[in-house]
C-alpha cells in the first residue's frame, strides 16, 4: 500500500504539500482540479501543472479524487453522450500524464451527507456526525443552510454553493430514477469508459454512498456487498473497481467490513480508512482512527487489506478538528496525520507478524 493524504490543491486547501511531506510514511497525495465542474474536460496542461507542483514538493500524485460525474450521466438524460465523451477525454489526458487511479461517485444530488460538521466531544475536539432524526426533520433545500455555518470558510466537495442553489431542480431531475435505473445508468457509463481505462491502465474506484442508505428518498446503490458484487460482475473488468471507504460502508452496521474487503480482492483500488462511533444505529460520529475510540476493529480491517494483497493508495479519512486548527471539516492536518501514522503502525505489525510465521 502507499500511504497518502487527500489534498485539494493550492488555494483550496489549508494544508500545504510541505506539511504533508513531513508526515512520516506519506509519499503521495490524492488530489483533483477542484475548480472544474462535473462534465468539463480536464486539459493535459492543467493536469501536468498539478503533477509538477506535487512532484516538486517531493510527493507523487497517487490518484484523483474525484473526477465528478455529471448528473445527466447519472440520470441517463439530457447531454449524457456529450458528458461521457468529455469524461473519456479527461481520462485520456490523465492516462497520458501517467495517472492510474480515479475515484468517483454515483450519488444523486448530494455527495456524502452529515447533519453536523462540528459536534463537540468530551475532549473538546469537534467531529462530523449524523443522526437520522435530523435528516427526517429537515427539507432537502434547507440541508445546505443548516450546515453552511460550520464549514470554516471552505467549499466542501459535493456541497458547492452553486450546486446547492439548484437543489430543487436536481431533485426534479431524479424524480423518476429508482435504484434499478441508476444502476443501469452506472453500467452504461462504465461500459463506455472501460476502453480508455484499458488503454492507459486506469483503475476506476467508485466511492460508496454515504450514508449507505437512501436519504431524502433518493436512490442509493453502492451500499453493500451484494450491490457492489453485482456491479463488478456486470462490468467484469479489473479496471472497474472500488474505493473501499470504511466510514461510508460502515454507516450500516450490517456491513461486515473485513468480509467485504475479502470479497473484493483484486478490485479495491483505493482505501479510505476511518472509524465511527455509534450511539445508536442511526446516530454516529466520526471518531479518531483508533479502534479504542470508535466501533470498528481497525486491526481486522487492515488485516483484511493486507491478506488480499492490497497495494493501492490508502488514506486516513476524515479527522477530528483538534489543537485549535481551522480547516475544512474532516480535512485538517493534525488528526489525519495521527491517523496516517496509526494505520501504518497497524500495517507494520501485521506485516512483521506475517513474515515471522
Ligand atoms: C468525503 C469524501 C467524498 C468522496 C466522493 C468521491 O469526504 O469521501 O466526498 O470524495 O464521494 O467522489
Coordinates of C-alpha atoms and ligand atoms in Angstrom, one line a residue:
X1 CA 0.0 0.0 0.0
X2 CA 1.0 3.6 -0.5
X3 CA 0.1 6.0 2.3
X4 CA -1.3 9.2 1.0
X5 CA -3.3 12.3 2.1
X6 CA -6.1 14.0 0.3
X7 CA -5.1 17.4 -0.8
X8 CA -7.5 19.9 -2.6
X9 CA -4.8 22.0 -4.2
X10 CA -3.1 25.3 -3.6
X11 CA -5.7 28.0 -2.9
X12 CA -8.3 25.4 -1.9
X13 CA -6.7 23.6 1.0
X14 CA -5.4 25.0 4.3
X15 CA -2.8 22.2 4.4
X16 CA 0.3 22.6 2.4
X17 CA 2.3 20.0 0.4
X18 CA 5.3 20.9 2.6
X19 CA 3.3 19.8 5.7
X20 CA 2.1 16.6 4.1
X21 CA 5.7 15.7 3.2
X22 CA 6.6 15.8 6.9
X23 CA 4.0 13.2 7.9
X24 CA 6.1 10.0 8.3
X25 CA 5.5 7.5 5.6
X26 CA 3.2 9.6 3.5
X27 CA 4.6 9.6 0.0
X28 CA 1.8 10.8 -2.2
X29 CA -1.4 12.9 -2.4
X30 CA -4.8 12.2 -3.8
X31 CA -5.8 15.4 -5.4
X32 CA -8.1 17.0 -8.0
X33 CA -8.7 20.1 -10.1
X34 CA -11.0 21.5 -7.5
X35 CA -12.3 24.3 -9.6
X36 CA -13.5 22.1 -12.5
X37 CA -17.2 21.4 -12.9
X38 CA -18.7 17.9 -13.5
X39 CA -18.8 17.3 -17.2
X40 CA -15.8 19.6 -18.0
X41 CA -12.7 18.2 -19.9
X42 CA -9.5 18.4 -17.8
X43 CA -6.8 19.7 -20.1
X44 CA -3.4 17.9 -20.2
X45 CA -1.7 21.2 -19.4
X46 CA -3.5 21.6 -16.2
X47 CA -3.0 18.0 -15.2
X48 CA 0.7 18.3 -15.9
X49 CA 1.0 21.6 -13.9
X50 CA -0.7 19.9 -11.0
X51 CA 1.6 16.9 -11.2
X52 CA 4.7 19.1 -11.4
X53 CA 3.6 21.1 -8.3
X54 CA 3.2 17.9 -6.3
X55 CA 6.3 16.3 -7.5
X56 CA 8.4 19.4 -6.9
X57 CA 7.3 19.1 -3.2
X58 CA 8.8 15.6 -3.2
X59 CA 5.4 13.8 -3.4
X60 CA 3.6 11.8 -6.1
X61 CA 0.1 12.1 -7.4
X62 CA -1.2 8.7 -6.3
X63 CA -4.6 9.3 -7.8
X64 CA -7.5 11.6 -8.4
X65 CA -10.4 12.2 -6.0
X66 CA -12.6 13.0 -7.7
X67 CA -13.4 13.3 -11.4
X68 CA -17.1 14.0 -10.8
X69 CA -19.8 12.5 -12.9
X70 CA -22.3 14.9 -14.4
X71 CA -25.9 14.5 -13.3
X72 CA -27.0 13.9 -16.9
X73 CA -24.9 10.7 -16.9
X74 CA -26.4 9.6 -13.6
X75 CA -30.0 10.3 -14.7
X76 CA -29.3 9.0 -18.2
X77 CA -30.8 12.1 -19.8
X78 CA -30.0 15.4 -21.5
X79 CA -26.5 15.6 -22.7
X80 CA -25.3 12.3 -21.3
X81 CA -23.4 11.3 -24.5
X82 CA -21.5 14.6 -24.6
X83 CA -20.6 14.3 -20.9
X84 CA -19.4 10.8 -21.3
X85 CA -17.3 11.8 -24.3
X86 CA -15.8 14.6 -22.1
X87 CA -15.2 12.1 -19.3
X88 CA -13.3 9.8 -21.7
X89 CA -11.3 12.8 -22.9
X90 CA -10.4 13.6 -19.3
X91 CA -9.3 10.0 -18.6
X92 CA -7.3 10.1 -21.8
X93 CA -5.5 13.2 -20.6
X94 CA -4.9 11.7 -17.1
X95 CA -3.7 8.5 -18.7
X96 CA -1.2 10.4 -20.9
X97 CA 0.1 12.1 -17.8
X98 CA 0.6 8.7 -16.1
X99 CA -2.3 8.9 -13.6
X100 CA -3.7 5.5 -12.9
X101 CA -6.4 5.8 -10.3
X102 CA -9.6 7.8 -10.4
X103 CA -12.1 7.9 -7.6
X104 CA -15.7 9.0 -8.4
X105 CA -19.1 8.5 -7.0
X106 CA -22.6 7.9 -8.4
X107 CA -24.6 9.5 -5.6
X108 CA -27.6 11.6 -6.7
X109 CA -27.9 15.3 -5.7
X110 CA -25.8 15.2 -2.5
X111 CA -22.4 13.7 -2.2
X112 CA -21.9 12.3 1.4
X113 CA -24.4 13.6 4.0
X114 CA -23.6 14.6 7.6
X115 CA -26.1 16.5 9.8
X116 CA -23.4 18.1 12.0
X117 CA -20.0 19.3 11.0
X118 CA -18.7 20.2 14.4
X119 CA -20.2 18.1 17.1
X120 CA -18.2 18.7 20.3
X121 CA -16.8 15.7 22.0
X122 CA -15.9 15.4 25.7
X123 CA -12.2 16.2 25.0
X124 CA -13.1 19.4 23.2
X125 CA -12.4 18.1 19.7
X126 CA -15.1 18.5 17.1
X127 CA -16.2 15.9 14.6
X128 CA -18.7 15.3 11.8
X129 CA -21.8 13.5 12.9
X130 CA -25.1 12.1 11.6
X131 CA -28.5 11.5 13.0
X132 CA -31.3 10.1 11.0
X133 CA -33.7 12.2 13.2
X134 CA -32.1 15.4 11.9
X135 CA -32.4 14.3 8.3
X136 CA -36.0 13.3 8.8
X137 CA -36.7 16.7 10.3
X138 CA -35.4 18.8 7.5
X139 CA -36.4 19.5 3.9
X140 CA -33.5 18.9 1.5
X141 CA -33.3 22.5 0.4
X142 CA -32.5 23.5 4.0
X143 CA -29.8 21.0 4.4
X144 CA -27.1 23.2 3.0
X145 CA -28.1 26.2 5.1
X146 CA -28.2 24.1 8.2
X147 CA -24.5 23.1 7.9
X148 CA -23.1 26.0 5.9
X149 CA -22.1 27.9 9.1
X150 CA -19.8 25.2 10.2
X151 CA -17.7 24.8 7.0
X152 CA -14.9 27.0 8.3
X153 CA -14.9 29.1 5.2
X154 CA -14.2 26.1 3.0
X155 CA -16.1 24.8 0.0
X156 CA -16.9 21.2 0.7
X157 CA -16.9 18.6 -2.1
X158 CA -20.4 17.9 -3.3
X159 CA -21.7 20.9 -1.3
X160 CA -20.7 23.7 -3.6
X161 CA -23.0 26.7 -3.1
X162 CA -23.9 26.9 -6.8
X163 CA -24.9 23.3 -6.7
X164 CA -26.9 23.8 -3.5
X165 CA -28.7 26.7 -5.2
X166 CA -30.1 24.1 -7.7
X167 CA -31.2 21.5 -5.1
X168 CA -34.9 21.7 -6.1
X169 CA -34.1 21.4 -9.8
X170 CA -31.7 18.4 -9.1
X171 CA -34.4 16.6 -7.1
X172 CA -36.8 17.1 -10.0
X173 CA -34.2 15.6 -12.4
X174 CA -34.1 12.4 -10.2
X175 CA -37.8 12.1 -9.6
X176 CA -38.2 9.1 -12.0
X177 CA -34.9 7.5 -11.1
X178 CA -35.1 4.5 -8.9
X179 CA -32.3 2.2 -7.8
X180 CA -32.6 0.0 -10.9
X181 CA -32.4 2.9 -13.3
X182 CA -29.5 4.4 -11.5
X183 CA -27.7 1.1 -11.6
X184 CA -28.4 0.7 -15.4
X185 CA -27.0 4.2 -16.0
X186 CA -23.9 3.4 -14.0
X187 CA -23.3 0.2 -16.0
X188 CA -23.8 2.2 -19.3
X189 CA -21.2 4.7 -18.1
X190 CA -18.7 2.1 -17.1
X191 CA -19.0 0.1 -20.3
X192 CA -18.4 3.3 -22.3
X193 CA -15.3 4.3 -20.3
X194 CA -13.6 0.9 -19.9
X195 CA -11.8 1.0 -23.3
X196 CA -9.9 4.2 -22.3
X197 CA -9.2 2.7 -18.9
X198 CA -7.8 -0.5 -20.6
X199 CA -5.7 1.6 -22.9
X200 CA -4.0 3.6 -20.1
X201 CA -4.4 1.0 -17.2
X202 CA -6.6 3.4 -15.2
X203 CA -8.3 1.9 -12.2
X204 CA -11.7 3.4 -11.6
X205 CA -12.7 3.3 -8.0
X206 CA -16.3 4.1 -7.2
X207 CA -16.9 5.7 -3.8
X208 CA -19.7 4.2 -1.8
X209 CA -22.9 6.2 -1.0
X210 CA -22.6 7.8 2.4
X211 CA -24.6 7.1 4.5
X212 CA -25.2 3.6 3.0
X213 CA -28.9 4.0 2.7
X214 CA -31.4 6.3 1.0
X215 CA -31.5 9.9 2.2
X216 CA -34.5 12.2 1.3
X217 CA -36.0 9.3 -0.7
X218 CA -33.2 9.4 -3.3
X219 CA -31.9 6.2 -4.8
X220 CA -28.7 4.8 -3.4
X221 CA -26.9 1.8 -4.9
X222 CA -23.3 1.5 -3.7
X223 CA -24.2 0.5 -0.2
X224 CA -23.4 -3.2 0.5
X225 CA -21.6 -6.3 -0.6
X226 CA -24.4 -7.7 -2.7
X227 CA -24.7 -4.5 -4.8
X228 CA -21.0 -4.0 -5.3
X229 CA -20.5 -7.6 -6.4
X230 CA -23.4 -7.1 -8.8
X231 CA -21.7 -4.1 -10.3
X232 CA -18.3 -5.9 -10.5
X233 CA -19.9 -8.8 -12.4
X234 CA -22.0 -6.5 -14.7
X235 CA -18.8 -5.0 -15.9
X236 CA -16.2 -7.7 -15.3
X237 CA -13.1 -5.7 -15.9
X238 CA -10.3 -5.2 -13.3
X239 CA -10.4 -1.5 -14.0
X240 CA -13.9 -1.4 -12.7
X241 CA -13.1 -1.3 -9.0
X242 CA -13.9 0.4 -5.8
X243 CA -12.8 2.9 -3.2
X244 CA -13.2 0.9 0.0
X245 CA -14.3 3.6 2.4
X246 CA -14.8 2.1 5.9
X247 CA -16.6 5.2 7.1
X248 CA -19.2 5.0 4.4
X249 CA -19.9 1.3 4.2
X250 CA -19.6 1.2 8.0
X251 CA -22.5 3.5 8.5
X252 CA -24.7 0.5 8.1
X253 CA -23.8 -1.8 11.0
X254 CA -25.0 -4.8 8.9
X255 CA -22.0 -4.4 6.6
X256 CA -19.2 -6.7 7.8
X257 CA -16.2 -4.6 6.7
X258 CA -13.4 -7.2 6.7
X259 CA -15.7 -9.7 5.0
X260 CA -16.5 -7.2 2.3
X261 CA -12.8 -6.4 1.8
X262 CA -12.0 -10.1 1.3
X263 CA -14.8 -10.4 -1.2
X264 CA -13.4 -7.6 -3.2
X265 CA -9.9 -9.0 -3.7
X266 CA -8.3 -7.5 -6.8
X267 CA -11.0 -4.8 -7.2
X268 CA -10.1 -2.5 -4.3
X269 CA -8.1 0.3 -6.0
X270 CA -8.1 2.8 -3.2
X271 CA -8.9 2.7 0.5
X272 CA -10.3 5.4 2.8
X273 CA -9.8 4.2 6.4
X274 CA -11.6 5.8 9.3
X275 CA -13.5 4.8 12.4
X276 CA -17.1 5.7 13.5
X277 CA -18.5 5.8 17.0
X278 CA -22.2 4.7 17.2
X279 CA -24.6 6.0 19.8
X280 CA -27.4 4.1 18.1
X281 CA -27.8 2.5 14.7
X282 CA -28.6 5.9 13.1
X283 CA -26.6 8.2 15.3
X284 CA -22.9 8.2 14.8
X285 CA -19.9 10.4 14.8
X286 CA -16.5 10.3 13.1
X287 CA -14.2 9.4 15.9
X288 CA -10.4 9.3 16.0
X289 CA -8.9 6.5 13.8
X290 CA -8.0 4.2 16.8
X291 CA -10.2 1.1 17.4
X292 CA -10.5 2.1 21.1
X293 CA -12.2 5.4 20.1
X294 CA -14.9 4.0 17.9
X295 CA -16.9 1.0 16.9
X296 CA -14.8 -0.7 14.3
X297 CA -11.9 -3.1 14.7
X298 CA -9.3 -1.2 12.8
X299 CA -6.8 -4.1 13.1
X300 CA -9.2 -6.5 11.5
X301 CA -9.8 -4.0 8.6
X302 CA -6.1 -3.5 8.0
X303 CA -5.5 -7.3 8.3
X304 CA -8.1 -8.0 5.6
X305 CA -6.5 -5.4 3.3
X306 CA -3.1 -7.0 4.0
X307 CA -4.4 -10.5 3.4
X308 CA -5.9 -9.7 0.0
X309 CA -2.6 -8.2 -1.1
X310 CA -3.9 -4.6 -1.3
X311 CA -1.2 -2.5 -2.9
X312 CA -3.0 0.7 -4.0
X313 CA -3.1 4.1 -2.4
X314 CA -4.7 4.4 1.0
X315 CA -5.5 7.4 3.1
X316 CA -6.7 8.3 6.5
X317 CA -10.1 9.7 6.1
X318 CA -11.9 12.5 7.9
X319 CA -10.1 13.5 11.0
X320 CA -11.3 15.3 14.1
X321 CA -10.6 19.0 14.4
X322 CA -8.1 19.3 17.2
X323 CA -5.4 21.6 18.7
X324 CA -7.3 24.7 17.5
X325 CA -6.9 24.0 13.8
X326 CA -9.3 25.8 11.5
X327 CA -9.8 23.8 8.2
X328 CA -12.4 22.1 6.1
X329 CA -14.4 19.9 8.4
X330 CA -12.8 16.4 8.3
X331 CA -9.8 17.6 6.4
X332 CA -7.4 19.3 8.9
X333 CA -3.8 18.3 9.1
X334 CA -3.3 17.1 12.6
X335 CA -5.8 14.3 13.2
X336 CA -5.3 12.9 9.7
X337 CA -1.6 12.8 10.3
X338 CA -2.2 10.9 13.5
X339 CA -4.5 8.6 11.5
X340 CA -1.8 8.0 8.9
X341 CA 0.8 7.0 11.4
X342 CA -1.6 4.8 13.4
X343 CA -2.7 2.9 10.2
X344 CA 1.0 2.5 9.2
X345 CA 1.7 1.1 12.7
X346 CA -1.0 -1.5 12.3
X347 CA 0.3 -2.4 8.9
X348 CA 3.9 -2.8 10.1
X349 CA 2.8 -5.0 12.9
X350 CA 0.7 -7.2 10.6
X351 CA 3.5 -7.4 8.1
X352 CA 6.1 -8.3 10.7
X353 CA 3.9 -10.9 12.3
X354 CA 3.1 -12.4 9.0
X355 CA 6.7 -12.6 7.9
X356 CA 7.8 -14.2 11.3
X357 CA 5.3 -17.1 10.8
Ligands
LIG1 C1 -16.0 12.9 1.7 C2 -15.4 12.1 0.5 C3 -16.3 12.1 -0.7 C4 -15.7 11.5 -1.9 C5 -16.5 11.4 -3.1 C6 -15.8 10.7 -4.2 O1 -15.2 13.4 2.4 O2 -15.1 10.8 0.9 O3 -16.7 13.4 -1.0 O4 -14.5 12.2 -2.2 O5 -17.8 10.9 -2.9 O6 -16.3 11.1 -5.4

